[in-house]
Amino acid sequence: MLKFGLPLVPANLAEYFMETSDRWFLGFYYGEISLGIYAVGLKFAMIISLVVEPFRKAWVPLAMKSLQEPESQGLFSFMARLYMGTGAAAIVVLTAFSPTLVNWVTVPDYYGAHSFMGLLAWKQLFYGFYVFSSLGIIKKEKTRLAALLTGITALLNILLQFILVPELAGMGAALAMLITYFVWNVLLISAGQKLWPVNYPWAILFGQVSLGLFSTGMILIFHKIGAGALEIFLFAILSSSILIGT
């Protein structure tokens, strides 16, 4: 237990820095007002946790049991596709309605928080994908490798925050978080595949992430240029329907 669990202590410490560095940098460069607006966007983005957290809690025990079964590959492949497709569709819809949600709940000083919601929701979705990207490492009990890769990713996050936040403020902080958690999963999957290959549907997963990120970006642009609510709604429905279909 100690051999397996002790490396997770520095790994969790690195995750803490990954999770909080955006607010440290934003508060340092732009002060409490910008930090408060960003924090509101972050809280709304956690709506996606209504998808992520129940799935993680239900999936982890099943995944641990399935790791011992020879025919588990098909289950892992299907569940990864289900998780990413459903989560990406939920983020697209959340981004489309983000101005309405923020305007209903907050005062005008915080209306700008909707600009960060979609990007920060992707960070939440990538965080949840850890239960898939780490399977090979867990199967082979190489938690020291997970700690090393998480530490490297935490350093990358600090570098991205240092580069992006001074130029782009809250949008830069959100972009840094999205990139960080995406790279984190890529590193874990790459290492895990060498230890214990999982036949994930790579083309489908890449397509889901690409379409989801593209749709999220387009909706943010639509909001910025003042596009009509009907056009945004139809675009979100079309994109999310395709994602659900995958």
CSV table of N, CA, C and O in Angstrom, one decimal, residues 63-169:
chain,number,residue,atom,x,y,z
A,63,ALA,N,-14.0,0.3,-13.0
A,63,ALA,CA,-12.8,0.2,-13.8
A,63,ALA,C,-11.8,-0.7,-13.0
A,63,ALA,O,-11.0,-1.5,-13.6
A,64,MET,N,-11.7,-0.5,-11.7
A,64,MET,CA,-10.7,-1.3,-10.9
A,64,MET,C,-11.0,-2.8,-11.0
A,64,MET,O,-10.1,-3.6,-11.1
A,65,LYS,N,-12.3,-3.1,-11.0
A,65,LYS,CA,-12.6,-4.5,-11.1
A,65,LYS,C,-12.3,-5.0,-12.5
A,65,LYS,O,-11.8,-6.1,-12.7
A,66,SER,N,-12.6,-4.2,-13.6
A,66,SER,CA,-12.5,-4.6,-14.9
A,66,SER,C,-11.0,-4.7,-15.3
A,66,SER,O,-10.7,-5.4,-16.3
A,67,LEU,N,-10.1,-4.0,-14.6
A,67,LEU,CA,-8.7,-4.2,-14.9
A,67,LEU,C,-8.2,-5.6,-14.8
A,67,LEU,O,-7.2,-6.0,-15.4
A,68,GLN,N,-8.9,-6.4,-14.0
A,68,GLN,CA,-8.5,-7.8,-13.7
A,68,GLN,C,-9.1,-8.7,-14.7
A,68,GLN,O,-8.8,-9.9,-14.7
A,69,GLU,N,-10.0,-8.2,-15.6
A,69,GLU,CA,-10.7,-9.1,-16.5
A,69,GLU,C,-10.1,-9.0,-17.9
A,69,GLU,O,-9.7,-7.9,-18.4
A,70,PRO,N,-9.9,-10.1,-18.6
A,70,PRO,CA,-9.2,-10.1,-19.9
A,70,PRO,C,-9.9,-9.4,-21.0
A,70,PRO,O,-9.3,-8.9,-22.0
A,71,GLU,N,-11.2,-9.3,-20.9
A,71,GLU,CA,-12.0,-8.7,-22.0
A,71,GLU,C,-12.5,-7.3,-21.6
A,71,GLU,O,-13.6,-6.9,-22.0
A,72,SER,N,-11.7,-6.6,-20.9
A,72,SER,CA,-12.1,-5.2,-20.4
A,72,SER,C,-11.9,-4.1,-21.5
A,72,SER,O,-12.4,-3.0,-21.3
A,73,GLN,N,-11.1,-4.4,-22.5
A,73,GLN,CA,-10.8,-3.4,-23.5
A,73,GLN,C,-12.0,-2.8,-24.1
A,73,GLN,O,-12.0,-1.5,-24.3
A,74,GLY,N,-12.9,-3.6,-24.5
A,74,GLY,CA,-14.1,-3.0,-25.1
A,74,GLY,C,-14.9,-2.1,-24.2
A,74,GLY,O,-15.4,-1.1,-24.7
A,75,LEU,N,-15.0,-2.4,-23.0
A,75,LEU,CA,-15.7,-1.6,-22.0
A,75,LEU,C,-15.0,-0.2,-21.9
A,75,LEU,O,-15.6,0.8,-21.9
A,76,PHE,N,-13.6,-0.3,-21.7
A,76,PHE,CA,-12.9,1.0,-21.6
A,76,PHE,C,-13.0,1.9,-22.8
A,76,PHE,O,-13.2,3.1,-22.7
A,77,SER,N,-13.0,1.3,-24.0
A,77,SER,CA,-13.2,2.0,-25.2
A,77,SER,C,-14.5,2.7,-25.3
A,77,SER,O,-14.6,3.9,-25.6
A,78,PHE,N,-15.6,1.9,-25.0
A,78,PHE,CA,-16.9,2.5,-25.1
A,78,PHE,C,-17.1,3.6,-24.1
A,78,PHE,O,-17.7,4.6,-24.4
A,79,MET,N,-16.7,3.4,-22.8
A,79,MET,CA,-16.9,4.4,-21.8
A,79,MET,C,-16.2,5.7,-22.0
A,79,MET,O,-16.6,6.7,-21.7
A,80,ALA,N,-14.9,5.5,-22.6
A,80,ALA,CA,-14.2,6.8,-22.9
A,80,ALA,C,-14.9,7.6,-24.0
A,80,ALA,O,-15.0,8.8,-23.9
A,81,ARG,N,-15.4,6.9,-25.0
A,81,ARG,CA,-16.2,7.6,-26.0
A,81,ARG,C,-17.5,8.2,-25.5
A,81,ARG,O,-17.8,9.3,-25.8
A,82,LEU,N,-18.1,7.5,-24.6
A,82,LEU,CA,-19.4,8.0,-24.0
A,82,LEU,C,-19.1,9.2,-23.1
A,82,LEU,O,-19.8,10.2,-23.2
A,83,TYR,N,-18.1,9.1,-22.3
A,83,TYR,CA,-17.7,10.2,-21.4
A,83,TYR,C,-17.4,11.5,-22.2
A,83,TYR,O,-17.9,12.6,-22.0
A,84,MET,N,-16.5,11.4,-23.2
A,84,MET,CA,-16.0,12.5,-23.9
A,84,MET,C,-17.1,13.1,-24.8
A,84,MET,O,-17.3,14.4,-24.9
A,85,GLY,N,-17.9,12.3,-25.5
A,85,GLY,CA,-18.9,12.8,-26.3
A,85,GLY,C,-20.0,13.5,-25.5
A,85,GLY,O,-20.5,14.6,-25.9
A,86,THR,N,-20.5,12.9,-24.4
A,86,THR,CA,-21.5,13.5,-23.6
A,86,THR,C,-21.0,14.8,-22.9
A,86,THR,O,-21.7,15.8,-22.9
A,87,GLY,N,-19.8,14.7,-22.4
A,87,GLY,CA,-19.2,15.9,-21.7
A,87,GLY,C,-19.0,17.1,-22.7
A,87,GLY,O,-19.3,18.2,-22.3
A,88,ALA,N,-18.5,16.8,-23.9
A,88,ALA,CA,-18.3,17.9,-24.8
A,88,ALA,C,-19.6,18.5,-25.3
A,88,ALA,O,-19.7,19.7,-25.4
A,89,ALA,N,-20.6,17.7,-25.5
A,89,ALA,CA,-21.9,18.2,-25.8
A,89,ALA,C,-22.5,19.1,-24.7
A,89,ALA,O,-23.0,20.2,-25.0
A,90,ALA,N,-22.3,18.7,-23.5
A,90,ALA,CA,-22.8,19.5,-22.4
A,90,ALA,C,-22.1,20.8,-22.3
A,90,ALA,O,-22.7,21.9,-22.0
A,91,ILE,N,-20.8,20.8,-22.6
A,91,ILE,CA,-20.0,22.1,-22.5
A,91,ILE,C,-20.5,23.0,-23.6
A,91,ILE,O,-20.6,24.3,-23.4
A,92,VAL,N,-20.7,22.5,-24.8
A,92,VAL,CA,-21.2,23.4,-25.9
A,92,VAL,C,-22.5,24.0,-25.5
A,92,VAL,O,-22.7,25.2,-25.7
A,93,VAL,N,-23.4,23.3,-25.0
A,93,VAL,CA,-24.7,23.9,-24.5
A,93,VAL,C,-24.5,24.9,-23.4
A,93,VAL,O,-25.1,25.9,-23.4
A,94,LEU,N,-23.7,24.5,-22.4
A,94,LEU,CA,-23.4,25.4,-21.3
A,94,LEU,C,-22.8,26.7,-21.9
A,94,LEU,O,-23.2,27.8,-21.4
A,95,THR,N,-21.9,26.7,-22.8
A,95,THR,CA,-21.3,27.9,-23.4
A,95,THR,C,-22.3,28.7,-24.1
A,95,THR,O,-22.3,30.0,-24.0
A,96,ALA,N,-23.2,28.1,-24.8
A,96,ALA,CA,-24.2,28.8,-25.5
A,96,ALA,C,-25.1,29.6,-24.6
A,96,ALA,O,-25.5,30.8,-24.9
A,97,PHE,N,-25.4,29.0,-23.4
A,97,PHE,CA,-26.3,29.7,-22.5
A,97,PHE,C,-25.6,30.4,-21.4
A,97,PHE,O,-26.3,30.9,-20.5
A,98,SER,N,-24.3,30.5,-21.5
A,98,SER,CA,-23.5,31.1,-20.4
A,98,SER,C,-23.9,32.6,-20.1
A,98,SER,O,-24.0,33.0,-18.9
A,99,PRO,N,-24.1,33.4,-21.1
A,99,PRO,CA,-24.5,34.8,-20.8
A,99,PRO,C,-25.8,34.9,-20.0
A,99,PRO,O,-26.0,35.7,-19.0
A,100,THR,N,-26.7,34.1,-20.4
A,100,THR,CA,-28.1,34.0,-19.7
A,100,THR,C,-27.9,33.6,-18.3
A,100,THR,O,-28.5,34.2,-17.4
A,101,LEU,N,-27.1,32.5,-18.1
A,101,LEU,CA,-27.0,32.0,-16.7
A,101,LEU,C,-26.3,33.1,-15.8
A,101,LEU,O,-26.8,33.3,-14.7
A,102,VAL,N,-25.3,33.7,-16.3
A,102,VAL,CA,-24.6,34.7,-15.5
A,102,VAL,C,-25.5,35.9,-15.2
A,102,VAL,O,-25.5,36.5,-14.1
A,103,ASN,N,-26.2,36.4,-16.3
A,103,ASN,CA,-27.1,37.5,-16.1
A,103,ASN,C,-28.2,37.3,-15.1
A,103,ASN,O,-28.7,38.2,-14.4
A,104,TRP,N,-28.7,36.0,-15.1
A,104,TRP,CA,-29.8,35.7,-14.1
A,104,TRP,C,-29.3,35.8,-12.7
A,104,TRP,O,-30.0,36.2,-11.8
A,105,VAL,N,-28.1,35.3,-12.4
A,105,VAL,CA,-27.6,35.1,-11.1
A,105,VAL,C,-26.8,36.2,-10.5
A,105,VAL,O,-26.8,36.4,-9.3
A,106,THR,N,-26.1,36.9,-11.3
A,106,THR,CA,-25.1,37.9,-10.8
A,106,THR,C,-25.6,39.3,-11.1
A,106,THR,O,-26.5,39.6,-11.9
A,107,VAL,N,-24.8,40.3,-10.7
A,107,VAL,CA,-25.0,41.7,-10.9
A,107,VAL,C,-24.2,42.1,-12.1
A,107,VAL,O,-23.2,41.4,-12.5
A,108,PRO,N,-24.4,43.3,-12.8
A,108,PRO,CA,-23.7,43.6,-14.0
A,108,PRO,C,-22.2,43.6,-13.9
A,108,PRO,O,-21.5,43.4,-14.9
A,109,ASP,N,-21.6,43.9,-12.7
A,109,ASP,CA,-20.2,43.9,-12.6
A,109,ASP,C,-19.6,42.6,-12.9
A,109,ASP,O,-18.4,42.5,-13.3
A,110,TYR,N,-20.3,41.5,-12.9
A,110,TYR,CA,-19.8,40.1,-13.1
A,110,TYR,C,-20.3,39.5,-14.4
A,110,TYR,O,-20.0,38.3,-14.6
A,111,TYR,N,-20.9,40.3,-15.3
A,111,TYR,CA,-21.4,39.7,-16.5
A,111,TYR,C,-20.3,39.2,-17.4
A,111,TYR,O,-20.5,38.2,-18.2
A,112,GLY,N,-19.1,39.7,-17.3
A,112,GLY,CA,-18.0,39.3,-18.1
A,112,GLY,C,-17.6,37.9,-17.8
A,112,GLY,O,-16.8,37.3,-18.6
A,113,ALA,N,-18.0,37.3,-16.7
A,113,ALA,CA,-17.6,36.0,-16.3
A,113,ALA,C,-18.0,34.9,-17.3
A,113,ALA,O,-17.3,33.8,-17.3
A,114,HIS,N,-19.0,35.2,-18.1
A,114,HIS,CA,-19.4,34.1,-19.1
A,114,HIS,C,-18.3,33.8,-20.1
A,114,HIS,O,-18.3,32.8,-20.7
A,115,SER,N,-17.4,34.8,-20.3
A,115,SER,CA,-16.4,34.6,-21.3
A,115,SER,C,-15.5,33.4,-21.0
A,115,SER,O,-14.8,32.8,-21.9
A,116,PHE,N,-15.3,33.1,-19.7
A,116,PHE,CA,-14.4,32.0,-19.3
A,116,PHE,C,-15.0,30.7,-19.1
A,116,PHE,O,-14.3,29.7,-19.0
A,117,MET,N,-16.4,30.6,-19.0
A,117,MET,CA,-17.1,29.4,-18.6
A,117,MET,C,-16.8,28.2,-19.5
A,117,MET,O,-16.5,27.1,-19.0
A,118,GLY,N,-16.9,28.4,-20.8
A,118,GLY,CA,-16.7,27.3,-21.7
A,118,GLY,C,-15.3,26.7,-21.6
A,118,GLY,O,-15.1,25.5,-21.5
A,119,LEU,N,-14.3,27.5,-21.6
A,119,LEU,CA,-12.9,27.1,-21.5
A,119,LEU,C,-12.6,26.4,-20.2
A,119,LEU,O,-12.0,25.3,-20.1
A,120,LEU,N,-13.1,26.9,-19.1
A,120,LEU,CA,-12.9,26.3,-17.8
A,120,LEU,C,-13.7,25.0,-17.6
A,120,LEU,O,-13.3,24.1,-16.9
A,121,ALA,N,-14.8,24.9,-18.3
A,121,ALA,CA,-15.6,23.7,-18.3
A,121,ALA,C,-14.8,22.6,-19.0
A,121,ALA,O,-14.8,21.4,-18.5
A,122,TRP,N,-14.0,22.9,-20.0
A,122,TRP,CA,-13.2,21.9,-20.7
A,122,TRP,C,-12.1,21.4,-19.7
A,122,TRP,O,-11.7,20.2,-19.7
A,123,LYS,N,-11.6,22.3,-18.9
A,123,LYS,CA,-10.6,21.9,-17.9
A,123,LYS,C,-11.2,20.9,-17.0
A,123,LYS,O,-10.6,19.9,-16.6
A,124,GLN,N,-12.4,21.1,-16.6
A,124,GLN,CA,-13.1,20.1,-15.7
A,124,GLN,C,-13.3,18.8,-16.4
A,124,GLN,O,-13.1,17.7,-15.8
A,125,LEU,N,-13.6,18.8,-17.7
A,125,LEU,CA,-13.8,17.6,-18.4
A,125,LEU,C,-12.5,16.8,-18.6
A,125,LEU,O,-12.5,15.6,-18.4
A,126,PHE,N,-11.5,17.5,-18.9
A,126,PHE,CA,-10.2,16.8,-19.0
A,126,PHE,C,-9.7,16.3,-17.6
A,126,PHE,O,-9.0,15.3,-17.6
A,127,TYR,N,-10.0,17.0,-16.6
A,127,TYR,CA,-9.7,16.5,-15.2
A,127,TYR,C,-10.4,15.2,-15.0
A,127,TYR,O,-9.8,14.2,-14.5
A,128,GLY,N,-11.6,15.0,-15.4
A,128,GLY,CA,-12.3,13.8,-15.2
A,128,GLY,C,-11.8,12.7,-16.1
A,128,GLY,O,-12.0,11.5,-15.7
A,129,PHE,N,-11.2,13.0,-17.2
A,129,PHE,CA,-10.7,12.0,-18.1
A,129,PHE,C,-9.5,11.2,-17.5
A,129,PHE,O,-9.1,10.2,-18.1
A,130,TYR,N,-9.0,11.7,-16.4
A,130,TYR,CA,-7.9,11.1,-15.8
A,130,TYR,C,-8.2,9.6,-15.5
A,130,TYR,O,-7.3,8.8,-15.5
A,131,VAL,N,-9.4,9.3,-15.2
A,131,VAL,CA,-9.8,7.9,-14.9
A,131,VAL,C,-9.6,7.0,-16.0
A,131,VAL,O,-9.5,5.8,-15.9
A,132,PHE,N,-9.5,7.5,-17.3
A,132,PHE,CA,-9.1,6.7,-18.4
A,132,PHE,C,-7.6,6.8,-18.8
A,132,PHE,O,-7.0,5.8,-19.0
A,133,SER,N,-7.1,8.0,-18.7
A,133,SER,CA,-5.7,8.2,-19.2
A,133,SER,C,-4.7,7.5,-18.2
A,133,SER,O,-3.6,7.2,-18.6
A,134,SER,N,-5.1,7.3,-17.0
A,134,SER,CA,-4.2,6.7,-16.0
A,134,SER,C,-4.3,5.2,-15.8
A,134,SER,O,-3.7,4.6,-15.0
A,135,LEU,N,-5.2,4.6,-16.6
A,135,LEU,CA,-5.5,3.1,-16.4
A,135,LEU,C,-4.2,2.3,-16.5
A,135,LEU,O,-4.0,1.4,-15.7
A,136,GLY,N,-3.4,2.5,-17.6
A,136,GLY,CA,-2.2,1.7,-17.7
A,136,GLY,C,-1.2,1.9,-16.6
A,136,GLY,O,-0.6,0.9,-16.1
A,137,ILE,N,-1.1,3.1,-16.0
A,137,ILE,CA,-0.2,3.3,-14.9
A,137,ILE,C,-0.7,2.6,-13.7
A,137,ILE,O,0.0,2.1,-12.9
A,138,ILE,N,-2.0,2.7,-13.4
A,138,ILE,CA,-2.6,2.1,-12.3
A,138,ILE,C,-2.5,0.5,-12.4
A,138,ILE,O,-2.2,-0.2,-11.4
A,139,LYS,N,-2.8,0.0,-13.6
A,139,LYS,CA,-2.7,-1.4,-13.8
A,139,LYS,C,-1.4,-2.0,-13.4
A,139,LYS,O,-1.3,-3.0,-12.8
A,140,LYS,N,-0.3,-1.3,-13.8
A,140,LYS,CA,1.0,-1.7,-13.5
A,140,LYS,C,1.6,-1.1,-12.3
A,140,LYS,O,2.8,-1.3,-12.0
A,141,GLU,N,0.8,-0.4,-11.5
A,141,GLU,CA,1.2,0.1,-10.2
A,141,GLU,C,2.4,1.0,-10.3
A,141,GLU,O,3.3,1.0,-9.4
A,142,LYS,N,2.5,1.9,-11.3
A,142,LYS,CA,3.6,2.8,-11.5
A,142,LYS,C,3.2,4.2,-11.1
A,142,LYS,O,3.3,5.1,-11.9
A,143,THR,N,2.8,4.3,-9.9
A,143,THR,CA,2.3,5.6,-9.4
A,143,THR,C,3.4,6.7,-9.3
A,143,THR,O,3.2,7.9,-9.4
A,144,ARG,N,4.7,6.2,-9.2
A,144,ARG,CA,5.8,7.2,-9.2
A,144,ARG,C,5.9,7.9,-10.6
A,144,ARG,O,6.2,9.1,-10.6
A,145,LEU,N,5.5,7.2,-11.6
A,145,LEU,CA,5.5,7.8,-12.9
A,145,LEU,C,4.4,8.8,-13.0
A,145,LEU,O,4.6,9.9,-13.6
A,146,ALA,N,3.2,8.5,-12.4
A,146,ALA,CA,2.1,9.5,-12.4
A,146,ALA,C,2.5,10.7,-11.7
A,146,ALA,O,2.2,11.8,-12.1
A,147,ALA,N,3.3,10.6,-10.6
A,147,ALA,CA,3.7,11.7,-9.8
A,147,ALA,C,4.7,12.6,-10.6
A,147,ALA,O,4.6,13.8,-10.6
A,148,LEU,N,5.6,11.9,-11.3
A,148,LEU,CA,6.6,12.6,-12.2
A,148,LEU,C,5.9,13.4,-13.3
A,148,LEU,O,6.1,14.6,-13.5
A,149,LEU,N,5.0,12.8,-14.0
A,149,LEU,CA,4.3,13.4,-15.1
A,149,LEU,C,3.4,14.6,-14.6
A,149,LEU,O,3.2,15.6,-15.2
A,150,THR,N,2.7,14.4,-13.4
A,150,THR,CA,1.9,15.5,-12.9
A,150,THR,C,2.8,16.6,-12.4
A,150,THR,O,2.4,17.8,-12.6
A,151,GLY,N,4.0,16.4,-11.9
A,151,GLY,CA,4.9,17.4,-11.5
A,151,GLY,C,5.3,18.2,-12.7
A,151,GLY,O,5.4,19.5,-12.7
A,152,ILE,N,5.7,17.5,-13.8
A,152,ILE,CA,6.1,18.2,-15.1
A,152,ILE,C,4.9,19.1,-15.6
A,152,ILE,O,5.1,20.2,-16.0
A,153,THR,N,3.7,18.5,-15.5
A,153,THR,CA,2.6,19.3,-16.0
A,153,THR,C,2.3,20.5,-15.1
A,153,THR,O,1.9,21.6,-15.7
A,154,ALA,N,2.5,20.4,-13.8
A,154,ALA,CA,2.3,21.6,-13.0
A,154,ALA,C,3.3,22.7,-13.3
A,154,ALA,O,3.0,23.9,-13.3
A,155,LEU,N,4.5,22.3,-13.6
A,155,LEU,CA,5.5,23.3,-14.1
A,155,LEU,C,5.1,23.9,-15.4
A,155,LEU,O,5.3,25.2,-15.6
A,156,LEU,N,4.6,23.1,-16.3
A,156,LEU,CA,4.1,23.7,-17.6
A,156,LEU,C,3.0,24.7,-17.3
A,156,LEU,O,2.9,25.7,-18.0
A,157,ASN,N,2.1,24.3,-16.4
A,157,ASN,CA,1.0,25.2,-16.1
A,157,ASN,C,1.5,26.6,-15.6
A,157,ASN,O,1.0,27.7,-16.0
A,158,ILE,N,2.5,26.6,-14.7
A,158,ILE,CA,3.0,27.8,-14.2
A,158,ILE,C,3.6,28.6,-15.3
A,158,ILE,O,3.5,29.9,-15.4
A,159,LEU,N,4.3,28.0,-16.2
A,159,LEU,CA,4.9,28.7,-17.4
A,159,LEU,C,3.9,29.3,-18.3
A,159,LEU,O,4.0,30.5,-18.7
A,160,LEU,N,2.8,28.5,-18.5
A,160,LEU,CA,1.7,29.1,-19.4
A,160,LEU,C,1.0,30.2,-18.7
A,160,LEU,O,0.7,31.2,-19.4
A,161,GLN,N,0.8,30.1,-17.4
A,161,GLN,CA,0.2,31.3,-16.7
A,161,GLN,C,1.1,32.5,-16.8
A,161,GLN,O,0.6,33.6,-17.0
A,162,PHE,N,2.4,32.3,-16.6
A,162,PHE,CA,3.3,33.4,-16.7
A,162,PHE,C,3.3,34.1,-18.0
A,162,PHE,O,3.4,35.3,-18.1
A,163,ILE,N,3.1,33.3,-19.1
A,163,ILE,CA,3.1,33.8,-20.4
A,163,ILE,C,1.8,34.5,-20.8
A,163,ILE,O,1.7,35.6,-21.4
A,164,LEU,N,0.7,33.8,-20.5
A,164,LEU,CA,-0.6,34.1,-21.0
A,164,LEU,C,-1.4,35.2,-20.2
A,164,LEU,O,-2.1,36.0,-20.7
A,165,VAL,N,-1.3,35.1,-18.9
A,165,VAL,CA,-2.1,35.9,-18.0
A,165,VAL,C,-1.8,37.4,-18.2
A,165,VAL,O,-2.7,38.2,-18.3
A,166,PRO,N,-0.5,37.8,-18.2
A,166,PRO,CA,-0.2,39.2,-18.4
A,166,PRO,C,-0.8,39.8,-19.7
A,166,PRO,O,-1.1,41.0,-19.7
A,167,GLU,N,-0.9,39.0,-20.7
A,167,GLU,CA,-1.4,39.5,-22.0
A,167,GLU,C,-2.9,39.4,-22.1
A,167,GLU,O,-3.5,40.3,-22.7
A,168,LEU,N,-3.5,38.3,-21.6
A,168,LEU,CA,-4.9,38.0,-21.9
A,168,LEU,C,-5.7,38.0,-20.7
A,168,LEU,O,-6.9,37.7,-20.8
A,169,ALA,N,-5.2,38.3,-19.5
A,169,ALA,CA,-5.9,38.3,-18.3
A,169,ALA,C,-6.7,37.0,-18.0
A,169,ALA,O,-6.1,36.0,-18.1
